Amino acid sequence: MIKFCNSCGAPASYRIPEGDSLPRAVCDACGHIQYENPKIVVGCVPIRGERILLCKRAIEPRYGLWTLPAGFMENAETAAEGAMREALEEANARVEIEELYTVFSVPHISQVHMMFRAKLLNDDFSAGTESLAVKLVTAEEIPWDELAFTVVRRTLQHYLEDRARGTFVPRFGDLRSPTR
Amino acid sequence: MIKFCNSCGAPASYRIPEGDSLPRAVCDACGHIQYENPKIVVGCVPIRGERILLCKRAIEPRYGLWTLPAGFMENAETAAEGAMREALEEANARVEIEELYTVFSVPHISQVHMMFRAKLLNDDFSAGTESLAVKLVTAEEIPWDELAFTVVRRTLQHYLEDRARGTFVPRFGDLRSPTR
């Protein structure tokens, strides 16, 4: 919850600005509005031959579980640039980003996840600071019971299905909270 | 630029937090970090028979030019829900959202635009508060020289190409600043 104006430092309170339809954090002094919007998570499925690069998380949430390299998109970059950057940060991995492959809205945490297919360019990769380990796995070696996120599981499932039938089709969907 | 902490109201300054790689607005007193990330714009191509619903903008930027209904995605909604909401707000139009159709990164303004194909459910639409006018146009009637945004032009071009060949294929890309 926002308590103060980040423009002038005076207290802010939640109310619906004129012409708007949702409560926003509005400065009681200068009127500045702080909008809060969904964040984008960008990542990729790095492929090397038949194998897929996975990272074991060294941070919360889901410490110790396996994931695809992904993270928050930054200002001034494209989604593909962000996905490439995350592969480098989390796995010291150089990837060539191919097509956008899965897009999932995750409304209960106000996120949209965008995962690309990607080519891992060489075997020179290693755990970045946010990873305990990184490894290339075959389809049979994917640790399905130790995956960190539903987005990762769904993306890997789609990837393997599409690879088996020889054609890749982008997928879009929503992931609701399991408790909903 | 962020000048104050929105958690405690003390001055904030831009520096690279430990373990991070980019400057963030960090509170000088309590250490709270305000992250700034790209925003998502969601919208749709509302189709009714052979015609497409366009809106004439009543707000800046691009006042008076034509656009597809679209706007900033809100917290706690899915991208499709946001696209449906925007059609209702800008054109009082009830739409059924179909597939995600175009996704464009626009890095110079730190935005990602996601446009869906959609079915306009009836002819009961009218200008919302952010529109001067709304109308259904045939392909021949699209005001190409009076479109508000490149995303809109590209999405309409793809739509007409795909419709002509009878199959719709999602498109992903980047739109760089024309001055870059």
mmCIF file of C-alpha atoms in Angstrom:
data_model
loop_
_atom_site.group_PDB
_atom_site.id
_atom_site.type_symbol
_atom_site.label_atom_id
_atom_site.label_comp_id
_atom_site.label_asym_id
_atom_site.label_seq_id
_atom_site.Cartn_x
_atom_site.Cartn_y
_atom_site.Cartn_z
ATOM 1 C CA MET A 1 0.000 0.000 0.000
ATOM 2 C CA ILE A 2 1.236 3.463 -0.941
ATOM 3 C CA LYS A 3 1.214 5.902 1.982
ATOM 4 C CA PHE A 4 3.106 8.923 0.670
ATOM 5 C CA CYS A 5 3.447 10.898 -2.539
ATOM 6 C CA ASN A 6 6.659 9.992 -4.358
ATOM 7 C CA SER A 7 6.693 13.392 -6.033
ATOM 8 C CA CYS A 8 6.395 15.775 -3.036
ATOM 9 C CA GLY A 9 6.571 13.521 0.066
ATOM 10 C CA ALA A 10 3.176 14.528 1.499
ATOM 11 C CA PRO A 11 0.669 11.864 2.641
ATOM 12 C CA ALA A 12 -1.330 10.123 -0.085
ATOM 13 C CA SER A 13 -4.701 8.423 0.206
ATOM 14 C CA TYR A 14 -6.655 6.042 -1.989
ATOM 15 C CA ARG A 15 -9.570 7.592 -3.817
ATOM 16 C CA ILE A 16 -11.108 7.562 -7.284
ATOM 17 C CA PRO A 17 -9.784 10.516 -9.296
ATOM 18 C CA GLU A 18 -12.256 12.487 -11.373
ATOM 19 C CA GLY A 19 -12.852 10.745 -14.688
ATOM 20 C CA ASP A 20 -11.376 7.486 -13.403
ATOM 21 C CA SER A 21 -13.180 4.377 -12.181
ATOM 22 C CA LEU A 22 -10.712 2.794 -9.735
ATOM 23 C CA PRO A 23 -9.155 3.992 -6.476
ATOM 24 C CA ARG A 24 -5.618 5.335 -6.921
ATOM 25 C CA ALA A 25 -3.022 6.639 -4.484
ATOM 26 C CA VAL A 26 -3.561 10.399 -4.800
ATOM 27 C CA CYS A 27 -1.399 12.980 -3.035
ATOM 28 C CA ASP A 28 -3.403 15.008 -0.524
ATOM 29 C CA ALA A 29 -1.127 18.017 -1.148
ATOM 30 C CA CYS A 30 -0.089 18.188 -4.799
ATOM 31 C CA GLY A 31 -2.627 15.826 -6.382
ATOM 32 C CA HIS A 32 0.004 13.590 -7.999
ATOM 33 C CA ILE A 33 -1.403 10.132 -8.798
ATOM 34 C CA GLN A 34 0.680 6.978 -8.356
ATOM 35 C CA TYR A 35 -0.686 4.284 -10.662
ATOM 36 C CA GLU A 36 -0.081 0.621 -9.867
ATOM 37 C CA ASN A 37 -0.197 -1.756 -12.823
ATOM 38 C CA PRO A 38 0.587 -5.394 -13.592
ATOM 39 C CA LYS A 39 4.203 -6.382 -14.018
ATOM 40 C CA ILE A 40 5.617 -8.400 -16.889
ATOM 41 C CA VAL A 41 7.809 -11.449 -16.320
ATOM 42 C CA VAL A 42 9.888 -12.409 -19.363
ATOM 43 C CA GLY A 43 11.796 -15.635 -19.845
ATOM 44 C CA CYS A 44 12.683 -18.365 -22.275
ATOM 45 C CA VAL A 45 12.971 -22.091 -22.922
ATOM 46 C CA PRO A 46 16.682 -22.396 -23.810
ATOM 47 C CA ILE A 47 17.144 -25.398 -26.114
ATOM 48 C CA ARG A 48 20.452 -27.117 -26.907
ATOM 49 C CA GLY A 49 19.914 -30.075 -29.228
ATOM 50 C CA GLU A 50 17.340 -32.255 -27.481
ATOM 51 C CA ARG A 51 17.897 -30.737 -24.070
ATOM 52 C CA ILE A 52 16.399 -27.847 -22.082
ATOM 53 C CA LEU A 53 18.258 -25.559 -19.666
ATOM 54 C CA LEU A 54 16.749 -25.389 -16.171
ATOM 55 C CA CYS A 55 17.819 -23.323 -13.152
ATOM 56 C CA LYS A 56 17.541 -24.284 -9.488
ATOM 57 C CA ARG A 57 16.360 -21.229 -7.578
ATOM 58 C CA ALA A 58 18.668 -19.685 -4.976
ATOM 59 C CA ILE A 59 16.035 -17.127 -3.932
ATOM 60 C CA GLU A 60 12.506 -17.040 -2.574
ATOM 61 C CA PRO A 61 9.838 -17.737 -3.557
ATOM 62 C CA ARG A 62 10.339 -21.419 -4.330
ATOM 63 C CA TYR A 63 13.943 -21.644 -3.128
ATOM 64 C CA GLY A 64 15.528 -24.926 -4.269
ATOM 65 C CA LEU A 65 12.939 -25.684 -6.953
ATOM 66 C CA TRP A 66 13.614 -25.734 -10.706
ATOM 67 C CA THR A 67 12.589 -23.073 -13.171
ATOM 68 C CA LEU A 68 13.199 -21.637 -16.614
ATOM 69 C CA PRO A 69 15.310 -18.456 -16.666
ATOM 70 C CA ALA A 70 12.843 -15.574 -16.267
ATOM 71 C CA GLY A 71 12.375 -12.350 -14.334
ATOM 72 C CA PHE A 72 10.821 -8.912 -14.293
ATOM 73 C CA MET A 73 11.032 -6.979 -17.533
ATOM 74 C CA GLU A 74 12.846 -3.646 -17.136
ATOM 75 C CA ASN A 75 12.012 -0.218 -18.530
ATOM 76 C CA ALA A 76 13.493 0.650 -21.944
ATOM 77 C CA GLU A 77 14.011 -2.955 -23.061
ATOM 78 C CA THR A 78 11.950 -5.171 -25.359
ATOM 79 C CA ALA A 79 10.405 -8.393 -24.074
ATOM 80 C CA ALA A 80 12.936 -10.406 -26.100
ATOM 81 C CA GLU A 81 15.847 -8.357 -24.742
ATOM 82 C CA GLY A 82 14.564 -8.963 -21.219
ATOM 83 C CA ALA A 83 14.320 -12.708 -21.795
ATOM 84 C CA MET A 84 17.895 -12.749 -23.133
ATOM 85 C CA ARG A 85 19.120 -10.716 -20.163
ATOM 86 C CA GLU A 86 17.476 -13.052 -17.656
ATOM 87 C CA ALA A 87 19.138 -16.113 -19.244
ATOM 88 C CA LEU A 88 22.468 -14.345 -18.885
ATOM 89 C CA GLU A 89 21.855 -13.245 -15.277
ATOM 90 C CA GLU A 90 20.436 -16.499 -13.947
ATOM 91 C CA ALA A 91 22.452 -19.014 -15.932
ATOM 92 C CA ASN A 92 25.333 -17.091 -17.530
ATOM 93 C CA ALA A 93 23.785 -18.440 -20.704
ATOM 94 C CA ARG A 94 23.950 -16.863 -24.155
ATOM 95 C CA VAL A 95 20.698 -17.461 -25.979
ATOM 96 C CA GLU A 96 19.209 -16.468 -29.311
ATOM 97 C CA ILE A 97 15.570 -15.576 -28.737
ATOM 98 C CA GLU A 98 13.175 -17.116 -31.246
ATOM 99 C CA GLU A 99 9.374 -16.795 -31.174
ATOM 100 C CA LEU A 100 7.125 -15.725 -28.319
ATOM 101 C CA TYR A 101 5.700 -19.040 -27.178
ATOM 102 C CA THR A 102 3.454 -18.728 -24.099
ATOM 103 C CA VAL A 103 1.679 -15.727 -22.566
ATOM 104 C CA PHE A 104 -0.117 -16.260 -19.255
ATOM 105 C CA SER A 105 -2.051 -13.704 -17.217
ATOM 106 C CA VAL A 106 -1.739 -14.387 -13.494
ATOM 107 C CA PRO A 107 -4.336 -11.964 -12.101
ATOM 108 C CA HIS A 108 -4.115 -12.837 -8.404
ATOM 109 C CA ILE A 109 -0.531 -11.547 -8.373
ATOM 110 C CA SER A 110 -1.076 -8.933 -11.114
ATOM 111 C CA GLN A 111 1.493 -10.365 -13.499
ATOM 112 C CA VAL A 112 1.698 -11.337 -17.150
ATOM 113 C CA HIS A 113 4.324 -13.949 -18.037
ATOM 114 C CA MET A 114 5.805 -14.057 -21.526
ATOM 115 C CA MET A 115 8.019 -17.030 -22.398
ATOM 116 C CA PHE A 116 9.989 -17.312 -25.640
ATOM 117 C CA ARG A 117 11.511 -20.293 -27.368
ATOM 118 C CA ALA A 118 15.283 -19.795 -27.547
ATOM 119 C CA LYS A 119 18.444 -21.422 -28.807
ATOM 120 C CA LEU A 120 21.192 -21.915 -26.218
ATOM 121 C CA LEU A 121 24.267 -20.915 -28.193
ATOM 122 C CA ASN A 122 26.964 -22.940 -26.415
ATOM 123 C CA ASP A 123 27.693 -25.131 -23.397
ATOM 124 C CA ASP A 124 29.421 -22.341 -21.506
ATOM 125 C CA PHE A 125 26.781 -21.698 -18.822
ATOM 126 C CA SER A 126 26.837 -21.742 -15.027
ATOM 127 C CA ALA A 127 24.762 -20.738 -12.027
ATOM 128 C CA GLY A 128 24.181 -16.995 -11.719
ATOM 129 C CA THR A 129 23.737 -15.357 -8.307
ATOM 130 C CA GLU A 130 20.027 -16.211 -8.206
ATOM 131 C CA SER A 131 20.597 -19.894 -9.044
ATOM 132 C CA LEU A 132 21.988 -22.773 -6.962
ATOM 133 C CA ALA A 133 22.608 -24.852 -10.082
ATOM 134 C CA VAL A 134 21.832 -24.919 -13.790
ATOM 135 C CA LYS A 135 21.646 -27.983 -15.990
ATOM 136 C CA LEU A 136 20.587 -29.281 -19.391
ATOM 137 C CA VAL A 137 17.899 -31.936 -19.099
ATOM 138 C CA THR A 138 16.218 -34.267 -21.554
ATOM 139 C CA ALA A 139 12.417 -34.536 -21.571
ATOM 140 C CA GLU A 140 12.705 -37.639 -19.382
ATOM 141 C CA GLU A 141 14.892 -35.843 -16.851
ATOM 142 C CA ILE A 142 12.546 -32.879 -16.185
ATOM 143 C CA PRO A 143 11.863 -32.811 -12.411
ATOM 144 C CA TRP A 144 8.084 -32.367 -12.753
ATOM 145 C CA ASP A 145 7.504 -32.616 -8.996
ATOM 146 C CA GLU A 146 10.154 -30.014 -8.224
ATOM 147 C CA LEU A 147 9.203 -27.264 -10.667
ATOM 148 C CA ALA A 148 8.872 -23.819 -9.105
ATOM 149 C CA PHE A 149 5.880 -22.374 -10.983
ATOM 150 C CA THR A 150 2.779 -23.391 -12.915
ATOM 151 C CA VAL A 151 3.865 -21.160 -15.812
ATOM 152 C CA VAL A 152 7.056 -23.217 -16.097
ATOM 153 C CA ARG A 153 5.230 -26.552 -15.981
ATOM 154 C CA ARG A 154 2.641 -25.470 -18.560
ATOM 155 C CA THR A 155 5.283 -24.011 -20.875
ATOM 156 C CA LEU A 156 7.400 -27.179 -20.723
ATOM 157 C CA GLN A 157 4.319 -29.364 -21.318
ATOM 158 C CA HIS A 158 3.345 -27.328 -24.391
ATOM 159 C CA TYR A 159 6.920 -27.379 -25.657
ATOM 160 C CA LEU A 160 7.216 -31.153 -25.440
ATOM 161 C CA GLU A 161 3.791 -31.722 -27.019
ATOM 162 C CA ASP A 162 4.610 -29.366 -29.881
ATOM 163 C CA ARG A 163 8.057 -30.856 -30.405
ATOM 164 C CA ALA A 164 6.551 -34.349 -30.566
ATOM 165 C CA ARG A 165 4.189 -33.351 -33.346
ATOM 166 C CA GLY A 166 6.791 -31.228 -35.109
ATOM 167 C CA THR A 167 5.150 -27.803 -35.009
ATOM 168 C CA PHE A 168 5.207 -25.017 -32.432
ATOM 169 C CA VAL A 169 2.048 -23.034 -31.759
ATOM 170 C CA PRO A 170 1.957 -20.050 -29.373
ATOM 171 C CA ARG A 171 -0.338 -20.499 -26.365
ATOM 172 C CA PHE A 172 -2.209 -17.848 -24.406
ATOM 173 C CA GLY A 173 -4.142 -18.276 -21.253
ATOM 174 C CA ASP A 174 -4.883 -17.337 -17.685
ATOM 175 C CA LEU A 175 -3.603 -18.933 -14.507
ATOM 176 C CA ARG A 176 -5.990 -18.391 -11.629
ATOM 177 C CA SER A 177 -5.097 -18.837 -8.005
ATOM 178 C CA PRO A 178 -5.516 -22.520 -7.014
ATOM 179 C CA THR A 179 -7.544 -21.389 -3.975
ATOM 180 C CA ARG A 180 -9.997 -19.447 -6.070
ATOM 181 C CA MET B 1 11.486 10.767 -11.549
ATOM 182 C CA ILE B 2 10.756 9.540 -8.031
ATOM 183 C CA LYS B 3 11.863 12.003 -5.341
ATOM 184 C CA PHE B 4 10.316 10.607 -2.167
ATOM 185 C CA CYS B 5 9.671 7.239 -0.533
ATOM 186 C CA ASN B 6 6.018 6.214 -0.953
ATOM 187 C CA SER B 7 6.270 4.055 2.178
ATOM 188 C CA CYS B 8 7.647 6.556 4.751
ATOM 189 C CA GLY B 9 7.726 9.935 2.952
ATOM 190 C CA ALA B 10 11.471 10.554 3.385
ATOM 191 C CA PRO B 11 13.628 11.609 0.408
ATOM 192 C CA ALA B 12 14.635 8.853 -2.017
ATOM 193 C CA SER B 13 17.615 8.778 -4.347
ATOM 194 C CA TYR B 14 18.582 6.675 -7.335
ATOM 195 C CA ARG B 15 21.279 4.098 -6.647
ATOM 196 C CA ILE B 16 22.013 0.467 -7.414
ATOM 197 C CA PRO B 17 20.846 -1.701 -4.512
ATOM 198 C CA GLU B 18 23.148 -4.492 -3.369
ATOM 199 C CA GLY B 19 22.686 -7.543 -5.569
ATOM 200 C CA ASP B 20 20.940 -5.519 -8.259
ATOM 201 C CA SER B 21 22.353 -4.166 -11.515
ATOM 202 C CA LEU B 22 20.222 -1.095 -12.242
ATOM 203 C CA PRO B 23 19.645 2.182 -10.387
ATOM 204 C CA ARG B 24 16.401 2.185 -8.379
ATOM 205 C CA ALA B 25 14.666 4.828 -6.279
ATOM 206 C CA VAL B 26 15.827 3.834 -2.784
ATOM 207 C CA CYS B 27 14.617 5.538 0.395
ATOM 208 C CA ASP B 28 17.451 7.288 2.240
ATOM 209 C CA ALA B 29 15.695 6.629 5.567
ATOM 210 C CA CYS B 30 13.937 3.239 5.525
ATOM 211 C CA GLY B 31 15.584 1.605 2.499
ATOM 212 C CA HIS B 32 12.307 0.880 0.697
ATOM 213 C CA ILE B 33 12.841 0.392 -3.035
ATOM 214 C CA GLN B 34 10.363 1.695 -5.607
ATOM 215 C CA TYR B 35 10.680 -0.367 -8.780
ATOM 216 C CA GLU B 36 9.596 1.085 -12.098
ATOM 217 C CA ASN B 37 8.622 -1.427 -14.777
ATOM 218 C CA PRO B 38 7.041 -1.450 -18.225
ATOM 219 C CA LYS B 39 3.294 -1.050 -18.469
ATOM 220 C CA ILE B 40 0.962 -3.251 -20.472
ATOM 221 C CA VAL B 41 -1.581 -1.823 -22.900
ATOM 222 C CA VAL B 42 -4.408 -4.238 -23.747
ATOM 223 C CA GLY B 43 -6.931 -3.855 -26.509
ATOM 224 C CA CYS B 44 -8.812 -5.617 -29.275
ATOM 225 C CA VAL B 45 -9.911 -5.600 -32.891
ATOM 226 C CA PRO B 46 -13.720 -5.732 -32.510
ATOM 227 C CA ILE B 47 -15.207 -7.395 -35.581
ATOM 228 C CA ARG B 48 -18.863 -7.288 -36.647
ATOM 229 C CA GLY B 49 -19.389 -9.168 -39.909
ATOM 230 C CA GLU B 50 -16.933 -7.616 -42.360
ATOM 231 C CA ARG B 51 -16.479 -4.444 -40.355
ATOM 232 C CA ILE B 52 -14.085 -3.238 -37.648
ATOM 233 C CA LEU B 53 -14.934 -0.923 -34.765
ATOM 234 C CA LEU B 54 -12.721 2.173 -34.507
ATOM 235 C CA CYS B 55 -12.718 4.954 -31.914
ATOM 236 C CA LYS B 56 -11.857 8.618 -32.471
ATOM 237 C CA ARG B 57 -9.756 9.773 -29.541
ATOM 238 C CA ALA B 58 -11.130 12.477 -27.238
ATOM 239 C CA ILE B 59 -7.908 12.613 -25.207
ATOM 240 C CA GLU B 60 -4.217 13.275 -25.713
ATOM 241 C CA PRO B 61 -1.990 11.939 -27.071
ATOM 242 C CA ARG B 62 -3.328 11.850 -30.621
ATOM 243 C CA TYR B 63 -6.558 13.726 -29.932
ATOM 244 C CA GLY B 64 -8.931 13.415 -32.893
ATOM 245 C CA LEU B 65 -7.159 10.452 -34.508
ATOM 246 C CA TRP B 66 -8.611 6.948 -34.863
ATOM 247 C CA THR B 67 -7.639 3.943 -32.795
ATOM 248 C CA LEU B 68 -8.710 0.487 -31.672
ATOM 249 C CA PRO B 69 -10.156 0.335 -28.144
ATOM 250 C CA ALA B 70 -7.167 -0.188 -25.812
ATOM 251 C CA GLY B 71 -5.713 1.092 -22.567
ATOM 252 C CA PHE B 72 -3.576 0.309 -19.557
ATOM 253 C CA MET B 73 -4.111 -3.106 -18.011
ATOM 254 C CA GLU B 74 -5.165 -2.914 -14.343
ATOM 255 C CA ASN B 75 -4.016 -4.957 -11.368
ATOM 256 C CA ALA B 76 -6.002 -8.144 -10.615
ATOM 257 C CA GLU B 77 -7.401 -8.554 -14.122
ATOM 258 C CA THR B 78 -6.324 -10.811 -16.983
ATOM 259 C CA ALA B 79 -5.170 -9.339 -20.284
ATOM 260 C CA ALA B 80 -8.397 -10.530 -21.936
ATOM 261 C CA GLU B 81 -10.519 -8.998 -19.173
ATOM 262 C CA GLY B 82 -8.645 -5.727 -19.613
ATOM 263 C CA ALA B 83 -9.232 -5.739 -23.361
ATOM 264 C CA MET B 84 -12.957 -6.373 -22.815
ATOM 265 C CA ARG B 85 -13.129 -3.572 -20.216
ATOM 266 C CA GLU B 86 -11.450 -1.088 -22.543
ATOM 267 C CA ALA B 87 -13.947 -1.838 -25.352
ATOM 268 C CA LEU B 88 -16.739 -1.163 -22.890
ATOM 269 C CA GLU B 89 -15.180 2.051 -21.530
ATOM 270 C CA GLU B 90 -14.139 3.599 -24.831
ATOM 271 C CA ALA B 91 -16.970 2.451 -27.086
ATOM 272 C CA ASN B 92 -19.716 1.120 -24.779
ATOM 273 C CA ALA B 93 -19.146 -2.048 -26.792
ATOM 274 C CA ARG B 94 -19.738 -5.608 -25.630
ATOM 275 C CA VAL B 95 -17.103 -7.877 -27.114
ATOM 276 C CA GLU B 96 -16.211 -11.530 -26.855
ATOM 277 C CA ILE B 97 -12.442 -11.782 -26.702
ATOM 278 C CA GLU B 98 -10.951 -14.422 -28.986
ATOM 279 C CA GLU B 99 -7.240 -15.094 -29.480
ATOM 280 C CA LEU B 100 -4.274 -12.913 -28.591
ATOM 281 C CA TYR B 101 -3.272 -11.539 -31.966
ATOM 282 C CA THR B 102 -0.412 -9.016 -31.781
ATOM 283 C CA VAL B 103 2.167 -8.339 -29.077
ATOM 284 C CA PHE B 104 4.501 -5.368 -29.587
ATOM 285 C CA SER B 105 7.259 -4.155 -27.292
ATOM 286 C CA VAL B 106 7.633 -0.375 -27.449
ATOM 287 C CA PRO B 107 10.864 0.109 -25.490
ATOM 288 C CA HIS B 108 11.283 3.885 -25.847
ATOM 289 C CA ILE B 109 8.099 4.373 -23.838
ATOM 290 C CA SER B 110 8.517 1.194 -21.728
ATOM 291 C CA GLN B 111 5.277 -0.423 -22.858
ATOM 292 C CA VAL B 112 4.122 -3.782 -24.186
ATOM 293 C CA HIS B 113 0.930 -3.727 -26.264
ATOM 294 C CA MET B 114 -1.248 -6.834 -26.452
ATOM 295 C CA MET B 115 -4.110 -6.802 -28.962
ATOM 296 C CA PHE B 116 -6.743 -9.533 -29.197
ATOM 297 C CA ARG B 117 -9.128 -10.459 -31.961
ATOM 298 C CA ALA B 118 -12.682 -10.023 -30.703
ATOM 299 C CA LYS B 119 -16.276 -10.407 -31.763
ATOM 300 C CA LEU B 120 -18.469 -7.313 -31.360
ATOM 301 C CA LEU B 121 -21.656 -8.816 -29.965
ATOM 302 C CA ASN B 122 -24.242 -6.279 -31.148
ATOM 303 C CA ASP B 123 -24.712 -2.878 -32.757
ATOM 304 C CA ASP B 124 -25.438 -1.165 -29.466
ATOM 305 C CA PHE B 125 -22.234 0.850 -29.085
ATOM 306 C CA SER B 126 -21.479 4.554 -28.682
ATOM 307 C CA ALA B 127 -18.664 6.917 -27.796
ATOM 308 C CA GLY B 128 -17.348 6.530 -24.243
ATOM 309 C CA THR B 129 -15.902 9.494 -22.367
ATOM 310 C CA GLU B 130 -12.476 9.035 -23.965
ATOM 311 C CA SER B 131 -13.880 8.910 -27.512
ATOM 312 C CA LEU B 132 -15.300 11.645 -29.765
ATOM 313 C CA ALA B 133 -16.941 9.057 -32.016
ATOM 314 C CA VAL B 134 -16.998 5.331 -32.689
ATOM 315 C CA LYS B 135 -17.862 3.641 -35.957
ATOM 316 C CA LEU B 136 -17.795 0.368 -37.831
ATOM 317 C CA VAL B 137 -15.639 0.567 -40.937
ATOM 318 C CA THR B 138 -14.991 -1.747 -43.861
ATOM 319 C CA ALA B 139 -11.387 -2.426 -44.923
ATOM 320 C CA GLU B 140 -11.768 0.240 -47.620
ATOM 321 C CA GLU B 141 -12.992 2.819 -45.103
ATOM 322 C CA ILE B 142 -10.060 2.565 -42.653
ATOM 323 C CA PRO B 143 -8.602 6.086 -42.292
ATOM 324 C CA TRP B 144 -4.968 4.986 -42.706
ATOM 325 C CA ASP B 145 -3.659 8.575 -42.639
ATOM 326 C CA GLU B 146 -5.558 9.390 -39.454
ATOM 327 C CA LEU B 147 -4.653 6.417 -37.261
ATOM 328 C CA ALA B 148 -3.358 7.315 -33.813
ATOM 329 C CA PHE B 149 -0.631 4.726 -33.271
ATOM 330 C CA THR B 150 1.750 2.450 -35.152
ATOM 331 C CA VAL B 151 0.510 -0.525 -33.094
ATOM 332 C CA VAL B 152 -2.999 0.116 -34.440
ATOM 333 C CA ARG B 153 -1.833 0.409 -38.047
ATOM 334 C CA ARG B 154 0.296 -2.739 -37.842
ATOM 335 C CA THR B 155 -2.455 -4.727 -36.136
ATOM 336 C CA LEU B 156 -5.035 -3.696 -38.751
ATOM 337 C CA GLN B 157 -2.604 -4.493 -41.591
ATOM 338 C CA HIS B 158 -1.951 -7.978 -40.175
ATOM 339 C CA TYR B 159 -5.652 -8.536 -39.626
ATOM 340 C CA LEU B 160 -6.587 -7.673 -43.208
ATOM 341 C CA GLU B 161 -3.741 -9.753 -44.657
ATOM 342 C CA ASP B 162 -4.711 -12.743 -42.533
ATOM 343 C CA ARG B 163 -8.398 -12.386 -43.308
ATOM 344 C CA ALA B 164 -7.639 -12.273 -47.031
ATOM 345 C CA ARG B 165 -5.764 -15.574 -46.881
ATOM 346 C CA GLY B 166 -8.252 -17.129 -44.468
ATOM 347 C CA THR B 167 -6.018 -17.885 -41.482
ATOM 348 C CA PHE B 168 -5.016 -15.796 -38.480
ATOM 349 C CA VAL B 169 -1.470 -16.034 -37.156
ATOM 350 C CA PRO B 170 -0.343 -14.195 -34.001
ATOM 351 C CA ARG B 171 2.420 -11.631 -34.566
ATOM 352 C CA PHE B 172 5.127 -10.512 -32.157
ATOM 353 C CA GLY B 173 7.567 -7.722 -32.629
ATOM 354 C CA ASP B 174 9.202 -4.554 -31.469
ATOM 355 C CA LEU B 175 8.363 -0.984 -32.385
ATOM 356 C CA ARG B 176 11.380 1.268 -32.002
ATOM 357 C CA SER B 177 11.214 5.034 -31.816
ATOM 358 C CA PRO B 178 11.169 6.494 -35.328
ATOM 359 C CA THR B 179 13.923 8.914 -34.278
ATOM 360 C CA ARG B 180 16.241 6.151 -33.117
#
